[in-house]
Short mmCIF file of C-alpha atoms in Angstrom, two decimals:
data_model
loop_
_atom_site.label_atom_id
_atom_site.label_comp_id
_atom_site.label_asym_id
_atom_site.label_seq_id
_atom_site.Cartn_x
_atom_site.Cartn_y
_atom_site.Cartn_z
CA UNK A 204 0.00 0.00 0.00
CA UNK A 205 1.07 3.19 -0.74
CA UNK A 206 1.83 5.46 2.52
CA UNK A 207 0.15 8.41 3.13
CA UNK A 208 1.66 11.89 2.32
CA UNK A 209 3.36 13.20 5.41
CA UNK A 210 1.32 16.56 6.71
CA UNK A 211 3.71 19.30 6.57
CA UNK A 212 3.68 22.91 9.07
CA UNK A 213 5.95 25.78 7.39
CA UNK A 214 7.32 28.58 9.91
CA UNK A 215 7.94 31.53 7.98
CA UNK A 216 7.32 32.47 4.33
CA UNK A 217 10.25 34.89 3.16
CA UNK A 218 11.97 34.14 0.11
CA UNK A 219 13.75 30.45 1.55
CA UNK A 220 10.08 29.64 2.88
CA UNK A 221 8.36 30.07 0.00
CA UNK A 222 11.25 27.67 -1.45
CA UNK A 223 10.49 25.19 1.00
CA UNK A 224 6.49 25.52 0.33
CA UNK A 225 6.82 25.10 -3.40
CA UNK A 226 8.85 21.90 -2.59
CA UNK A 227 6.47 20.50 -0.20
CA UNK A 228 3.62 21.09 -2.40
CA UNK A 229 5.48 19.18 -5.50
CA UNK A 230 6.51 15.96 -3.52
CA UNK A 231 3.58 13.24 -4.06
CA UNK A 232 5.01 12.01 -0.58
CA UNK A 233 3.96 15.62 1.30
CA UNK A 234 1.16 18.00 1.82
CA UNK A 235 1.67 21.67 3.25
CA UNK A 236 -1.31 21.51 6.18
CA UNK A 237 -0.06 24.28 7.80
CA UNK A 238 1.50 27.71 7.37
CA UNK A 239 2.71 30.16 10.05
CA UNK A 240 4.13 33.74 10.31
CA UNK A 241 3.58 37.22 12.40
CA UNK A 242 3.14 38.79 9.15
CA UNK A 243 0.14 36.77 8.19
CA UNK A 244 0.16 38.52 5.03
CA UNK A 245 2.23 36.22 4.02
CA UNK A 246 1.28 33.09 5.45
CA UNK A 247 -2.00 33.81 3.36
CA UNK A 248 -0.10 34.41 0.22
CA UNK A 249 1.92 31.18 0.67
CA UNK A 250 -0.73 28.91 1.46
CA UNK A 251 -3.29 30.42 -1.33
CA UNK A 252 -0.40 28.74 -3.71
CA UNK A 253 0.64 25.75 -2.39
CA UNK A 254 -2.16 24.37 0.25
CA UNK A 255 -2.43 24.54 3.94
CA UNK A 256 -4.34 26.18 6.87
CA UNK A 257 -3.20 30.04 7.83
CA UNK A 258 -1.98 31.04 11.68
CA UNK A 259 0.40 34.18 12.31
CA UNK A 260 1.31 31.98 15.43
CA UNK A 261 4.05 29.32 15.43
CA UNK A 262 2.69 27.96 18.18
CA UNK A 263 -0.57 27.36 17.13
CA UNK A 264 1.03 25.17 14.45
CA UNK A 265 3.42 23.35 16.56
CA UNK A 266 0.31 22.65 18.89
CA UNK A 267 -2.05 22.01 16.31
CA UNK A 268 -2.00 18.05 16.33
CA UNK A 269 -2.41 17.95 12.76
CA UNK A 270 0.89 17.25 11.46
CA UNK A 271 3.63 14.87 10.36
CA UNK A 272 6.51 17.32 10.29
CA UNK A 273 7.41 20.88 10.84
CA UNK A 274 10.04 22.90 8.10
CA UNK A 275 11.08 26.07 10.07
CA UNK A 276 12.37 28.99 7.71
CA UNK A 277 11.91 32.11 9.99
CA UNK A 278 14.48 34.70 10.93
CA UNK A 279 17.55 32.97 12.84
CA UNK A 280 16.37 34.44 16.14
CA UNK A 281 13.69 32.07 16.56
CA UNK A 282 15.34 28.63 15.65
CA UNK A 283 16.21 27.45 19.06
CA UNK A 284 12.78 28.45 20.67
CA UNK A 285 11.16 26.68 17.80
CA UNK A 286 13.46 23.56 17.41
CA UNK A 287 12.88 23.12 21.54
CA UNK A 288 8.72 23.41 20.84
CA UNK A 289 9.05 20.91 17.62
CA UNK A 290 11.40 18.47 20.21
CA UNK A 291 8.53 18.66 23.09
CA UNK A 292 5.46 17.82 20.66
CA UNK A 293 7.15 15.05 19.25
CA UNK A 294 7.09 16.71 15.87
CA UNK A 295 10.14 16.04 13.88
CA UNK A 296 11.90 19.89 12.44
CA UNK A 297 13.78 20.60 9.50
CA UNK A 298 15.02 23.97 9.85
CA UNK A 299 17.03 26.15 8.26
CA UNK A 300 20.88 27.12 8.75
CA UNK A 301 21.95 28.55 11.02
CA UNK A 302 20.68 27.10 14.62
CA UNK A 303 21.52 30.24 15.98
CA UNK A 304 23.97 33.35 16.00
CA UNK A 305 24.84 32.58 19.62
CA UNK A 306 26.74 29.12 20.60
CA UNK A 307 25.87 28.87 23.92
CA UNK A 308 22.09 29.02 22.79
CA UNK A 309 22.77 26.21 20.05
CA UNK A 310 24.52 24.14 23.01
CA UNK A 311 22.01 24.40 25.72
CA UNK A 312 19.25 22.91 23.27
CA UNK A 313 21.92 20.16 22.19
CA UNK A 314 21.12 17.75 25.17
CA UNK A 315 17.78 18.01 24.56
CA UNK A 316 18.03 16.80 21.13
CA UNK A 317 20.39 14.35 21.82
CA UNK A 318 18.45 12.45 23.97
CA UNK A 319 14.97 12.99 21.75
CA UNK A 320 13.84 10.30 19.69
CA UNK A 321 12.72 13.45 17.74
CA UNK A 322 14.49 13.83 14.46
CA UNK A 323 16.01 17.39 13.94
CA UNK A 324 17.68 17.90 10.27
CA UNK A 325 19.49 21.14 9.00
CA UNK A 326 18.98 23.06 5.99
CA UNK A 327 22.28 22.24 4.11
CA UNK A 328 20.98 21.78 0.76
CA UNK A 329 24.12 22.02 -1.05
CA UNK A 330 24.80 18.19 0.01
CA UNK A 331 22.11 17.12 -2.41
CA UNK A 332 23.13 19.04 -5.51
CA UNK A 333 23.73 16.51 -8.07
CA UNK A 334 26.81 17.35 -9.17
CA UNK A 335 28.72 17.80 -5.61
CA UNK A 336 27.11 14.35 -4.31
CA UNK A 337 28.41 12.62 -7.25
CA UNK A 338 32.05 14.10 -6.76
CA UNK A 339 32.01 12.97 -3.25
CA UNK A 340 30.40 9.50 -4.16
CA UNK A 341 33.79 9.56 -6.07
CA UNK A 342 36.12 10.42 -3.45
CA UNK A 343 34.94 8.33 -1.11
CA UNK A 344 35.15 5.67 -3.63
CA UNK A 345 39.01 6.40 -3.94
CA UNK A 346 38.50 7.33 -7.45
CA UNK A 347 41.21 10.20 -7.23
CA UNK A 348 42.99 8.72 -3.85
CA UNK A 349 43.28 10.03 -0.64
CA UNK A 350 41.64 14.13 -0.94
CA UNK A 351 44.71 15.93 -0.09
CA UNK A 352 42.89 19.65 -1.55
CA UNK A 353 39.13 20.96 -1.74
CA UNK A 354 38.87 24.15 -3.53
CA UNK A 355 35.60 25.87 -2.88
CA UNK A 356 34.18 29.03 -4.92
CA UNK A 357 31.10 30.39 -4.05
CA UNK A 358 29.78 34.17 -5.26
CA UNK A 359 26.90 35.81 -5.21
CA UNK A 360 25.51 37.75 -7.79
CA UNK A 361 25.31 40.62 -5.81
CA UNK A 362 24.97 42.05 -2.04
CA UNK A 363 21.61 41.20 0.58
CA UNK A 364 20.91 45.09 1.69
CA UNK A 365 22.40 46.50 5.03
CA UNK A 366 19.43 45.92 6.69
CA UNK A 367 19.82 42.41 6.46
CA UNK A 368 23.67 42.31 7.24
CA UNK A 369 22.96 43.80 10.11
CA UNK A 370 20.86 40.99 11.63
CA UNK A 371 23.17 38.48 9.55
CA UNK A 372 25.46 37.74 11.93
CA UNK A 373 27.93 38.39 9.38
CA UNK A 374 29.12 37.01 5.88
CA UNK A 375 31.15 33.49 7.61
CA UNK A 376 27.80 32.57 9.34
CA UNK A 377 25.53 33.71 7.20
CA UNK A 378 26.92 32.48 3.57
CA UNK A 379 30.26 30.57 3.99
CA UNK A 380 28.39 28.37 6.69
CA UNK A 381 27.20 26.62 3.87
CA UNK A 382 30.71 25.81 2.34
CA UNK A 383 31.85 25.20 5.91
CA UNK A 384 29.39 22.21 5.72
CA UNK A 385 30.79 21.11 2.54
CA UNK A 386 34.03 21.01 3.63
CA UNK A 387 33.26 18.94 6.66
CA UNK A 388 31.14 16.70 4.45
CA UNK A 389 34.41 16.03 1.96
CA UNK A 390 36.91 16.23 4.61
CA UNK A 391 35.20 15.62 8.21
CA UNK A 392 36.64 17.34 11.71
CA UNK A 393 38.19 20.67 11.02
CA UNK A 394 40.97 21.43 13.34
CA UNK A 395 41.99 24.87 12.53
CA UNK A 396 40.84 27.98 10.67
CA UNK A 397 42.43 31.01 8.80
CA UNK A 398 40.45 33.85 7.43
CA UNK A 399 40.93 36.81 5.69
CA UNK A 400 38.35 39.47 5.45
CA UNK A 401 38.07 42.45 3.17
CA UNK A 402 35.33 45.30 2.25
CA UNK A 403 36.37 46.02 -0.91
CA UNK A 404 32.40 47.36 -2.61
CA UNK A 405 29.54 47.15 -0.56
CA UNK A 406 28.54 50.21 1.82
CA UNK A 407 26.45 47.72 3.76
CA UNK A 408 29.12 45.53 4.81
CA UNK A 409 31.25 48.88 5.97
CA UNK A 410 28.54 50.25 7.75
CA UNK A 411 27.86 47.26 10.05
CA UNK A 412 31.30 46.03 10.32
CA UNK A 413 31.23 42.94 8.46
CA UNK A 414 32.98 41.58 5.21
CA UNK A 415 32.07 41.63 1.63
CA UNK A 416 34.98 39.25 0.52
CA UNK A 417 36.24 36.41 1.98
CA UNK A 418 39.06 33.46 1.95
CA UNK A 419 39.07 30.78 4.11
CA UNK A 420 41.95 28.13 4.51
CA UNK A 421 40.58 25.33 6.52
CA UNK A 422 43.02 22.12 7.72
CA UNK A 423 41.37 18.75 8.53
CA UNK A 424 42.09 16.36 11.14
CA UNK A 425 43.10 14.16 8.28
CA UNK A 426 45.53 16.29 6.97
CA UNK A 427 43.78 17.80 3.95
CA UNK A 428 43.60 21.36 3.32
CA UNK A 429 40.53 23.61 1.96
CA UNK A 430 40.54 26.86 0.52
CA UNK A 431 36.72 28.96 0.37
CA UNK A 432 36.40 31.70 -1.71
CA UNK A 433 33.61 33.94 -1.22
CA UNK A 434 32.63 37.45 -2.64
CA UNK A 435 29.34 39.54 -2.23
CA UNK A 436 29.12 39.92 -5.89
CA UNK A 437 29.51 38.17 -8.73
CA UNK A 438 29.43 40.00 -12.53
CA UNK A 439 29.39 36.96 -14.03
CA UNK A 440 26.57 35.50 -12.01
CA UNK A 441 25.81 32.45 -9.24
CA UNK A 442 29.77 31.60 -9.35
CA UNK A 443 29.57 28.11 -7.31
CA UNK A 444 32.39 25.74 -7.80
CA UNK A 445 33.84 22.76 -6.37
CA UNK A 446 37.28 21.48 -6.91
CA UNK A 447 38.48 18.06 -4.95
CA UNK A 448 42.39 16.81 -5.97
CA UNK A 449 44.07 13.86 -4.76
CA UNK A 450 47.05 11.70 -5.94
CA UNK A 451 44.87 10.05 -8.61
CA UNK A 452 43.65 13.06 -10.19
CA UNK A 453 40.96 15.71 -9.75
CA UNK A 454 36.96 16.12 -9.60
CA UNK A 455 35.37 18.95 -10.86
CA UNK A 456 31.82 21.05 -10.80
CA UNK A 457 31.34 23.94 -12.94
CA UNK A 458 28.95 26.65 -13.19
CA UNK A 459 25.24 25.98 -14.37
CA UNK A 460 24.72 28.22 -17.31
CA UNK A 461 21.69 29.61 -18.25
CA UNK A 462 21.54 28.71 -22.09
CA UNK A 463 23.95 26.56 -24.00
CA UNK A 464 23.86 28.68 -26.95
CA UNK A 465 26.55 30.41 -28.26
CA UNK A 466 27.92 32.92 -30.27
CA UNK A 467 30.99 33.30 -32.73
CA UNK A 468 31.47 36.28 -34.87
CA UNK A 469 34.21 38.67 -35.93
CA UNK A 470 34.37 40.09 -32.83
CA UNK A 471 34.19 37.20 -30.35
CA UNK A 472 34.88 33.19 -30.40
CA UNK A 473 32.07 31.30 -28.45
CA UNK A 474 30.67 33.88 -26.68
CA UNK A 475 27.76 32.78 -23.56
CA UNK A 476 25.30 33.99 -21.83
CA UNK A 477 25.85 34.52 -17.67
CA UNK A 478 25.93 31.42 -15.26
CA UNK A 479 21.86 31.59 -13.31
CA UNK A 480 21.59 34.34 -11.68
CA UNK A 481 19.32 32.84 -8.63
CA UNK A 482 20.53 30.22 -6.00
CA UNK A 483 16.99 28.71 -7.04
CA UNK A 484 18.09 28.44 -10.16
CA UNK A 485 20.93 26.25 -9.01
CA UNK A 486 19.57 24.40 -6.10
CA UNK A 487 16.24 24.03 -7.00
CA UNK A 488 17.35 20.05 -7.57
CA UNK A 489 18.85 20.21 -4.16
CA UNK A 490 15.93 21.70 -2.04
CA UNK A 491 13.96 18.50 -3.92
CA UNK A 492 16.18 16.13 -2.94
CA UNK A 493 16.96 17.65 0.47
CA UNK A 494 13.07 17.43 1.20
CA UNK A 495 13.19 13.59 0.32
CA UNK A 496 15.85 12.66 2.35
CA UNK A 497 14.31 14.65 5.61
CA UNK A 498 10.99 12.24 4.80
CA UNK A 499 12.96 9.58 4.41
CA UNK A 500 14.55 10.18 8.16
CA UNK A 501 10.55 11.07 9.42
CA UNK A 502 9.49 7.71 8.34
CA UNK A 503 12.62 5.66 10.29
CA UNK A 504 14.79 5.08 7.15
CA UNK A 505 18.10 5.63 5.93
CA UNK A 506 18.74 9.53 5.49
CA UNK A 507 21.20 11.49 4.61
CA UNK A 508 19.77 14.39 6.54
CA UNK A 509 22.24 16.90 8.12
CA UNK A 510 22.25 16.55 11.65
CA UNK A 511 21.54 19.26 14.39
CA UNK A 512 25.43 18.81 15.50
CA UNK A 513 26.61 19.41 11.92
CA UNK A 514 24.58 22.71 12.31
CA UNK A 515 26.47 23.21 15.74
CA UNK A 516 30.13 22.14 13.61
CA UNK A 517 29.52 24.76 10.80
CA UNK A 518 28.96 27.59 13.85
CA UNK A 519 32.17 26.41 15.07
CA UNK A 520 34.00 27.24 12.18
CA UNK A 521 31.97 30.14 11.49
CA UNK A 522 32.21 31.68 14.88
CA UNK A 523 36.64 30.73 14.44
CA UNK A 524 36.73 32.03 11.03
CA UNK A 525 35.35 35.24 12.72
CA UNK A 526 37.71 35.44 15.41
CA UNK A 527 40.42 34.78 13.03
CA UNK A 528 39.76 37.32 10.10
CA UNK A 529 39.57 40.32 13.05
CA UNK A 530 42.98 39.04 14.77
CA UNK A 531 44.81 38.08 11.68
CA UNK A 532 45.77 34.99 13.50
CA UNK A 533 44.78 30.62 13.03
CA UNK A 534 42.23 29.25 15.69
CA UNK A 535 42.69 26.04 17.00
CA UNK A 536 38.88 23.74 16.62
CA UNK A 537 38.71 20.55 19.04
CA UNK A 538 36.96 17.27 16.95
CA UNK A 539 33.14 18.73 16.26
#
């Protein structure tokens, strides 16, 4: 017998909840039952797409006793209050990266979810792109030999506005969190972190004291090293590359273009169009598979999922590479 599509509550309906409620709504194994947010504007505009009963209260949802499953894609500020509500009604939470801006808030709810029989996933799509799950399929398969160097590259088209930097918690945990997940996912434990920060373009970024451009330089328990690029902008478009050497040879991912037509004239040789422009664009094969493998972990199987403590491992290295870009000095990490 088929099973029964698992009944979905969505927390939050900005641009990465709306994401998450288109994905829902596509998957014949879910249903979006529920949709939540303060502004329920937006709740209503969500749910008049995709399905799903309208609350501009969280915990209404959580309380409800309608659903299978709760994706939470509100402002950072409200993870940990909502992860602890999912954990106590027994609802298992996918929620979005990061936990939280604050460590000690991410490790206070850790024992809780620890010793839950409540599954809590994390919102690192990037895992489930195609391409980068087939080059580490690869690695691991010694295809290229022991990964001595990951190369990451990762540009956006352009800057958030300084209103949202400000509440960011800065460009390490807000963007190169996701690429610290990568790394850990090629390399594993990260033992210590250099950064180098620069604000070379975007007023926003000066005026609230973070960085618009960014390398990383990462070494792994094993021994392997990885480099991050990062930049606020990108003129070429969504720049996201992936680069893993070894003795053996090398793995690539390139840039998804957006039209494999091209030009040759008198004035140009094979000239192309921009790489996407969107991260939906790129991901929007991710977020899919991303969504499957969290059902998979609801209903007790095998799951790739992200784990709340590789949330907590990417803060880590976020909060270091921090710490390291303003000193100008390496920071030590114990095993994550």
């Amino acid at each position: 017998m088929p099973q029964k599509p698992l009944r979905f509550g969505l927390v939050g309906t900005g641009r990465i909840g709306q994401v998450h409620a288109a994905s829902i709504a596509a998957s014949p194994a879910s249903e979006l039952s529920w949709v939540a947010d303060p502004l329920v504007e937006g709740a209503s505009d969500v749910a008049a797409h995709f399905g799903g009963k309208v609350t501009d209260s969280p915990a209404e949802l959580i309380g409800c006793g309608q659903l299978d499953a709760v994706v939470i894609a509100s402002p950072t500020p409200t993870h940990v209050d909502l992860i602890e509500a999912c954990v106590d009604a027994g609802l298992p939470v996918l929620c979005e990266k990061p936990i939280d801006l604050d460590i000690a808030r991410v490790d206070a709810l850790r024992p809780k979810v620890a010793s839950s029989q409540v599954p809590v996933a994390l919102g690192f799509n990037q895992r489930f792109d195609p391409d980068f799950a087939e080059v580490h399929a690869r690695v691991r398969a010694g295809e290229i030999g022991d990964l001595e160097q990951l190369a990451i590259v990762s540009r956006d088209p352009g800057p958030p506005s300084a209103a949202y930097i400000k509440v960011s918690g800065g460009i390490f945990r807000d963007m190169t969190i996701h690429d610290f997940d990568m790394a850990r996912f090629f390399v594993g434990d990260i033992v210590e972190v250099s950064a180098t920060g620069a604000q070379l373009f975007d007023p926003g970024a000066r005026e609230h004291g973070d960085f618009d451009t960014a390398v990383v330089t990462l070494r792994a328990a094993s021994g392997a090293v990885v480099t991050i690029t990062n930049s606020r902008h990108s003129a070429i478009g969504y720049d996201q590359r992936l680069e893993a050497f070894g003795a053996k040879g090398m793995l690539e991912v390139g840039n998804a273009p957006s039209s494999l037509v091209r030009l040759s004239s008198a004035s140009a040789v094979e000239t192309k169009r921009p790489y996407v422009d969107f991260f939906l664009e790129r991901y929007a094969e991710a977020y899919a598979l991303e969504l499957a493998a969290f059902i998979g972990l609801v209903r007790g199987e095998d799951s790739a999922s992200p784990t709340f403590d590789d949330g907590r491992a990417a803060l880590l290295i976020a909060d270091a590479a921090q710490r390291s870009a303003e000193t100008g000095t390496a920071v030590e990490l114990q095993a994550q």
